[in-house]
Structures are given as C-alpha cells and as structure tokens.
Tab-separated table of C-alpha atoms in Angstrom:
chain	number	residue	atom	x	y	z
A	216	UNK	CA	-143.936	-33.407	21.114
A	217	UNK	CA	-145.445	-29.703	20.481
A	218	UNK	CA	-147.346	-28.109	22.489
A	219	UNK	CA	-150.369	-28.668	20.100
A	220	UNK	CA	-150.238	-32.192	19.768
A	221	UNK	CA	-150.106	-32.555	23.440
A	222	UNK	CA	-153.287	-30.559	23.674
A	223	UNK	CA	-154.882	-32.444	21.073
A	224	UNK	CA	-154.235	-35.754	23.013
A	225	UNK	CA	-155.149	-35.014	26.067
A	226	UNK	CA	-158.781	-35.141	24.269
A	227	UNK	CA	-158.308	-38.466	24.195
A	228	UNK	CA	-158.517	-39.216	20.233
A	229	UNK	CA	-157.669	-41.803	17.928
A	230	UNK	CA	-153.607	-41.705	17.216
A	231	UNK	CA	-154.779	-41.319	13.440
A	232	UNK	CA	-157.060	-38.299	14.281
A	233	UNK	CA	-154.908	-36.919	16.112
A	234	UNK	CA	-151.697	-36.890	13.453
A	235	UNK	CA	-154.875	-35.839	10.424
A	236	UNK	CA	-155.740	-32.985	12.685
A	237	UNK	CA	-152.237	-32.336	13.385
A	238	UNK	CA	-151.878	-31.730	9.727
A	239	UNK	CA	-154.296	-29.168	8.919
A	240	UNK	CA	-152.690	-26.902	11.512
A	241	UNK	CA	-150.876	-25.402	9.176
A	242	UNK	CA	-151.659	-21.797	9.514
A	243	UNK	CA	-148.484	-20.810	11.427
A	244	UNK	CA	-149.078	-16.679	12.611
A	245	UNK	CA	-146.462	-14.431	14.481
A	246	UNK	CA	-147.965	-11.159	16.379
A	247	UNK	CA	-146.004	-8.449	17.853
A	248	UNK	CA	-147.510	-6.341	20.872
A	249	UNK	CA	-150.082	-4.378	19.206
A	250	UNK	CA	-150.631	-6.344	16.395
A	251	UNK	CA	-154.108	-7.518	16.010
A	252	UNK	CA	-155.272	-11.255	15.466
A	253	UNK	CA	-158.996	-10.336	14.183
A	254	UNK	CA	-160.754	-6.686	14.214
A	255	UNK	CA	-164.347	-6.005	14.367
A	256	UNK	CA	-166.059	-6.303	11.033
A	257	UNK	CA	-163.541	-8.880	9.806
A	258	UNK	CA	-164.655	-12.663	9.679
A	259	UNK	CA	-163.394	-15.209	11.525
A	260	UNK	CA	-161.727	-18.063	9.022
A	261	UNK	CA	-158.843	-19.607	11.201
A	262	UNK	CA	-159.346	-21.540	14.500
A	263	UNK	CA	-156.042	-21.099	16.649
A	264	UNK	CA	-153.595	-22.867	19.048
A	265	UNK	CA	-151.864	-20.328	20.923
A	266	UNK	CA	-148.175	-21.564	21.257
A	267	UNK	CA	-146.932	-18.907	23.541
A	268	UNK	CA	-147.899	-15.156	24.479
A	269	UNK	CA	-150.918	-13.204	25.598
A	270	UNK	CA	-153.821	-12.332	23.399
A	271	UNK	CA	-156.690	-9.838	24.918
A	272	UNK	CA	-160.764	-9.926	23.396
A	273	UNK	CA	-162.647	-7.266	23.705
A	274	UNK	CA	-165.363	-4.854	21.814
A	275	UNK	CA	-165.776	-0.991	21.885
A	276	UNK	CA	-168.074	0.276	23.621
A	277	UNK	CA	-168.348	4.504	22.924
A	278	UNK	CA	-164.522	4.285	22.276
A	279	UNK	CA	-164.002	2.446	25.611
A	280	UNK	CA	-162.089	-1.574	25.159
A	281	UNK	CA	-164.605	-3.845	27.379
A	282	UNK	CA	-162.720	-6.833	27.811
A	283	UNK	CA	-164.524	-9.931	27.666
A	284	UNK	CA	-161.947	-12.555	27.756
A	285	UNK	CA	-157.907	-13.728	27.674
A	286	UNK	CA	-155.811	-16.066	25.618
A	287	UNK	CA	-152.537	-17.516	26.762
A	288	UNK	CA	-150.635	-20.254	26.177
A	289	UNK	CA	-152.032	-24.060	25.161
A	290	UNK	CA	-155.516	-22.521	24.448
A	291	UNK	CA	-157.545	-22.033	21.389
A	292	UNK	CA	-158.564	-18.888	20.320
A	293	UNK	CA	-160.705	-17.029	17.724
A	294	UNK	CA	-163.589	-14.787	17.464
A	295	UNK	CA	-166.105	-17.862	18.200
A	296	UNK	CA	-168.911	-16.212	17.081
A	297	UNK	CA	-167.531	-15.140	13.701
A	298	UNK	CA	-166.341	-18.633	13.236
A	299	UNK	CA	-169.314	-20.703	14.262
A	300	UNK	CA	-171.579	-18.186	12.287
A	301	UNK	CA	-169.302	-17.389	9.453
A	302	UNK	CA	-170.427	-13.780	10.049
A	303	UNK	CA	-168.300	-10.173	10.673
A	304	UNK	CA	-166.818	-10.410	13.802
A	305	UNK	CA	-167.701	-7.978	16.703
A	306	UNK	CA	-164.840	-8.298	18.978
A	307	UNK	CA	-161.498	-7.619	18.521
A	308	UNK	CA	-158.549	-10.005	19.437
A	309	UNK	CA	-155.148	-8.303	19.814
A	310	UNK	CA	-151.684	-9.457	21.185
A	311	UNK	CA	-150.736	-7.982	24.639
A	312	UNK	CA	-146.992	-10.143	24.159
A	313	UNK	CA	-145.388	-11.352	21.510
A	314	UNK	CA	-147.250	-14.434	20.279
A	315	UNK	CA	-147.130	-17.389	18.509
A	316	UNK	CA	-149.699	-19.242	17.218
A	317	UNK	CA	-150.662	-22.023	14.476
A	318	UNK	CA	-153.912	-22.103	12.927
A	319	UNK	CA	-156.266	-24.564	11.211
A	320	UNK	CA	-158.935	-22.791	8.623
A	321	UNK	CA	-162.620	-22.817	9.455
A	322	UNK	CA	-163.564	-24.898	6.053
A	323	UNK	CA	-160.730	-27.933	7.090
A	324	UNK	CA	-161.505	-28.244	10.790
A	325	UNK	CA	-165.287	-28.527	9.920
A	326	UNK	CA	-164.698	-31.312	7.330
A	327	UNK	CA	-162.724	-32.877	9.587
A	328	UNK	CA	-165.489	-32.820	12.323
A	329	UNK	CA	-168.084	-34.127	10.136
A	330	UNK	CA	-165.899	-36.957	9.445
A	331	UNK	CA	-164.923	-37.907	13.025
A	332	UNK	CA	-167.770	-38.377	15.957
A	333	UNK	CA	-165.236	-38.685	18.328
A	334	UNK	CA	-163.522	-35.216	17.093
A	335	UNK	CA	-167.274	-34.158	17.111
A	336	UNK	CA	-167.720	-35.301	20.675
A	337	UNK	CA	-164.639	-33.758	22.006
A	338	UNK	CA	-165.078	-30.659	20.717
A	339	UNK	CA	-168.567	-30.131	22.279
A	340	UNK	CA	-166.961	-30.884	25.722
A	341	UNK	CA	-164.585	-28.106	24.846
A	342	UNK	CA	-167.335	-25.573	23.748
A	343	UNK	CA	-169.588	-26.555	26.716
A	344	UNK	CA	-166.812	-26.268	29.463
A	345	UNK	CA	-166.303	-22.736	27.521
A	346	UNK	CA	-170.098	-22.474	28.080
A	347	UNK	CA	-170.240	-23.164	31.716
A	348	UNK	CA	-166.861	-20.663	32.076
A	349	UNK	CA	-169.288	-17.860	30.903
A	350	UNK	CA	-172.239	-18.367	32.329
A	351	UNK	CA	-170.295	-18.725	35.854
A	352	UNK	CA	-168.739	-15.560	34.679
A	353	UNK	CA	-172.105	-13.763	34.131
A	354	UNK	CA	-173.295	-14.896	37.092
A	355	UNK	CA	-170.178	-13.999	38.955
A	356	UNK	CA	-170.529	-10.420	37.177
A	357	UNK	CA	-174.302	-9.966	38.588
A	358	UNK	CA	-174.469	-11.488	42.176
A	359	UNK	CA	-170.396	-11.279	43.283
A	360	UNK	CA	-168.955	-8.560	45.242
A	361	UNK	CA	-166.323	-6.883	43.579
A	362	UNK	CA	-163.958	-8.412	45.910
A	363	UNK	CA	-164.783	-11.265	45.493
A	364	UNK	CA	-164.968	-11.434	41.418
A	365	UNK	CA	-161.342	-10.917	42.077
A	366	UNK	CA	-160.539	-14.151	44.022
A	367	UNK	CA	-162.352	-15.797	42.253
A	368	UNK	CA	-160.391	-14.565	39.243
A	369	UNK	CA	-156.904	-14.875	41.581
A	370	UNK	CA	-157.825	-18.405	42.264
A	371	UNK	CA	-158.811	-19.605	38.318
A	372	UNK	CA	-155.988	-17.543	36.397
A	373	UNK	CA	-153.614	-15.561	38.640
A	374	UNK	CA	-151.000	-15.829	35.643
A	375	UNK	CA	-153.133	-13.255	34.129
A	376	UNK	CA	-151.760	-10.714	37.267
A	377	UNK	CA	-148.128	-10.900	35.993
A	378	UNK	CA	-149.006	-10.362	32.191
A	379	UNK	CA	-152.062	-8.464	31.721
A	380	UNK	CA	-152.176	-4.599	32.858
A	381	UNK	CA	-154.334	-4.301	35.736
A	382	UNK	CA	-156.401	-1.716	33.983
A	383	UNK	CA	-157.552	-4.875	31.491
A	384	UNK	CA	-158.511	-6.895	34.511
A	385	UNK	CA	-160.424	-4.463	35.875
A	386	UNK	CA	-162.188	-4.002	32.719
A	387	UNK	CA	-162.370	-7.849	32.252
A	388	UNK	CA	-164.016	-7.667	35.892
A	389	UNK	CA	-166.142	-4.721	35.488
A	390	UNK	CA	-164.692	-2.553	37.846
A	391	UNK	CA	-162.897	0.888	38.021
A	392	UNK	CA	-158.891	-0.075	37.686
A	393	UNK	CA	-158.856	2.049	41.359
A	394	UNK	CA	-161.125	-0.798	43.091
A	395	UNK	CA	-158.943	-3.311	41.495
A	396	UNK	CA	-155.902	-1.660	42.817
A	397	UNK	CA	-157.994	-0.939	46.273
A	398	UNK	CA	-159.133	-4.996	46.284
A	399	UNK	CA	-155.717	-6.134	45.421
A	400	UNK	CA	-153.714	-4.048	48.699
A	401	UNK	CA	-156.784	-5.852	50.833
C-alpha cells in the first residue's frame, strides 16, 4: 500500500472513495533542491501528497524569505490560499530535498467533494486541525518567549532540526538565526 492511500484511509472513508480518490492522484511531480513547487503570482491548480522530501513556504518580505510553514513527508501541500480562492498565489513553495510528490488538480478533487459528504466532512477536519495549528502558532508567535517557541517547536516537529537549515527555523520562529543557535546550546 502507498504512502497515499494509507493517508487517505486513515480518514476513515468508504473503500470505494477511497480507490475514486486514489485515482485522480494522478499528477505525479519530481523536484530537485531548488526547484520550486509554486511561485508568487502563479495560481494554485494541483493539491499535493508529498511522498518523500522537504518542501519550505514562505513570502518575500523587502527581499527577505519569511517562512511561514514546512512540508515533509505523508502531508498535503499547496499554496491553500491560491487553491481555495483560485487566485495568484502569494507565497512561494520550494524544495529544500529532493522530493516526490503526486498531485490531484483543483477542478477533480472539488467534484469529487461535492459528490461525497463524507470526503466533505473529512476534509474540514483536516483544514480545521490546519486551522487550530495556526492560530496556536500565532498565538505562540505573540505571547511565547523565544525559548520557548522553540520547544514547543522541538516537541511538535523536531525532524524539522535534522533537515531544515537552522537559519529557516529561525525565520519560521521569528527570531534572529543567533538566538536560535543561543536557545538551542541552552
């Protein structure tokens, strides 16, 4: 069983949904280090599974990358906005490892949704989990120490330590890469 369909079950879905959705993941995409997945401006049209590798979001900021977010292994990944909105994209979405991913396009997965409540119903657990993750992460960002942003960061991902720079984390956190360094010897 793929990594995929073992994602996809573990949402608990009809066998039949499950193989249908299975099906329209047909989008298979290889990155090298470097290579970009979506670029500001561009629209979002592909929903993806990330197989294996290490993708990085972020938007410039006058010509600095603020990171806002990761993508590793069995997760999805886009620009969300651009997808849910159909609209230009303002984050960027590039490939810190080689990756491999498989895609399903905006137009199928949407038909697909309309035509299954329980697809319907497990994807809004999906996107509010995501929705708690930020808002924790916002609050995190205004009330938590800079320290302490960093367990708490250690404790939910510390995968992210062995294949993300530090100098990504630190923007991730909102910190200078010398307090994560400083924070991490502590």
């Amino acid at each position: 069983m793929d990594a995929l369909e073992h994602f996809l079950q573990s949402l608990e879905l009809p066998e039949l949904t499950t193989q249908q959705l299975c099906q329209q993941w047909k989008w298979d995409k290889e990155l090298s280090r470097g290579d970009y997945l979506t670029r500001e401006g561009q629209t979002e049209q592909h929903l993806y599974f990330i197989d294996s590798g290490t993708l990085i979001i972020y938007y410039e900021q006058e010509g600095i990358e603020q990171v806002v977010g990761f993508g590793y292994e069995n997760t999805m990944i886009c620009s969300f906005p651009s997808f849910i909105r159909n609209l230009p994209s303002e984050y960027y979405i590039r490939a810190m490892s080689d990756v491999t991913l498989v895609g399903i396009h905006r137009n199928d997965f949407y038909r697909i949704l309309e035509q299954d409540s329980r697809l319907e119903s497990a994807w809004r657990k999906l996107i509010e989990e995501a929705l708690l993750g930020r808002i924790e992460r916002e609050v995190d960002l205004l009330t938590v120490s800079p320290k302490d942003r960093l367990q708490r960061l250690l404790d939910r991902s510390p995968h992210l330590f062995q294949r993300v720079p530090h100098k990504y984390i630190a923007s991730y956190l909102r910190m200078a890469p010398e307090t994560l360094s400083r924070n991490l010897k502590s």
